[in-house]
Amino acid sequence: MSTIYMEKGGKFEKEIAAEENIFFYIVRGELNVNGSEVMFRNLVEFENSGEKKLKWKRWKMRF
């Protein structure tokens, strides 16, 4: 388990192996994850369906 803190405009990329699953919960702010906007207090889960490239950008801060 990891905690990632991002400033507004911050970017993050990670390759996820085909046999791995990933999910994350957005505590504050809003993200653009692989082209989809995700609001705070949402859980994002990726299926175990082949190699994935996770890209997100923080575009709005919420305090």
Short mmCIF file of C-alpha atoms in Angstrom, two decimals:
data_model
loop_
_atom_site.label_atom_id
_atom_site.label_comp_id
_atom_site.label_asym_id
_atom_site.label_seq_id
_atom_site.Cartn_x
_atom_site.Cartn_y
_atom_site.Cartn_z
CA MET A 1 0.00 0.00 0.00
CA SER A 2 1.23 3.50 -0.83
CA THR A 3 0.12 7.07 -0.27
CA ILE A 4 0.77 9.56 -3.06
CA TYR A 5 0.52 13.31 -2.51
CA MET A 6 0.26 15.55 -5.55
CA GLU A 7 0.22 19.30 -6.04
CA LYS A 8 -2.17 20.90 -8.53
CA GLY A 9 -0.85 20.19 -12.02
CA GLY A 10 1.23 17.23 -10.80
CA LYS A 11 1.55 14.16 -13.04
CA PHE A 12 2.11 10.48 -12.30
CA GLU A 13 2.66 7.48 -14.61
CA LYS A 14 3.15 3.81 -13.80
CA GLU A 15 3.13 0.62 -15.85
CA ILE A 16 1.05 -2.12 -14.23
CA ALA A 17 1.90 -5.76 -15.06
CA ALA A 18 -0.84 -7.87 -16.63
CA GLU A 19 -1.13 -10.16 -13.59
CA GLU A 20 -1.50 -7.30 -11.10
CA ASN A 21 -4.61 -5.39 -10.01
CA ILE A 22 -4.65 -1.81 -8.83
CA PHE A 23 -7.13 0.47 -7.12
CA PHE A 24 -6.94 3.83 -5.42
CA TYR A 25 -9.13 6.19 -3.44
CA ILE A 26 -9.12 9.93 -3.99
CA VAL A 27 -9.23 11.76 -0.67
CA ARG A 28 -8.93 15.40 -1.84
CA GLY A 29 -9.06 17.12 -5.19
CA GLU A 30 -9.98 15.73 -8.56
CA LEU A 31 -7.90 13.72 -11.03
CA ASN A 32 -7.84 13.00 -14.72
CA VAL A 33 -7.09 9.26 -14.88
CA ASN A 34 -6.33 7.83 -18.33
CA GLY A 35 -8.53 10.53 -19.87
CA SER A 36 -11.47 10.25 -17.41
CA GLU A 37 -12.25 12.84 -14.75
CA VAL A 38 -12.56 11.37 -11.25
CA MET A 39 -14.00 13.36 -8.36
CA PHE A 40 -12.79 13.21 -4.75
CA ARG A 41 -14.16 10.48 -2.45
CA ASN A 42 -14.22 7.93 -5.26
CA LEU A 43 -12.55 4.54 -5.53
CA VAL A 44 -10.97 3.75 -8.90
CA GLU A 45 -10.34 0.08 -9.73
CA PHE A 46 -8.68 -1.43 -12.81
CA GLU A 47 -9.51 -4.96 -13.93
CA ASN A 48 -6.86 -7.63 -14.33
CA SER A 49 -7.21 -7.61 -18.12
CA GLY A 50 -3.76 -7.27 -19.63
CA GLU A 51 -0.98 -4.75 -19.24
CA LYS A 52 -2.11 -1.32 -18.17
CA LYS A 53 -0.49 2.08 -18.22
CA LEU A 54 -1.79 4.26 -15.44
CA LYS A 55 -1.53 8.01 -16.07
CA TRP A 56 -3.05 10.71 -13.98
CA LYS A 57 -2.87 14.45 -13.57
CA ARG A 58 -4.19 16.43 -10.64
CA TRP A 59 -6.15 19.33 -12.01
CA LYS A 60 -8.18 20.63 -9.08
CA MET A 61 -7.40 21.02 -5.39
CA ARG A 62 -10.03 20.62 -2.68
CA PHE A 63 -9.44 21.46 0.98
#
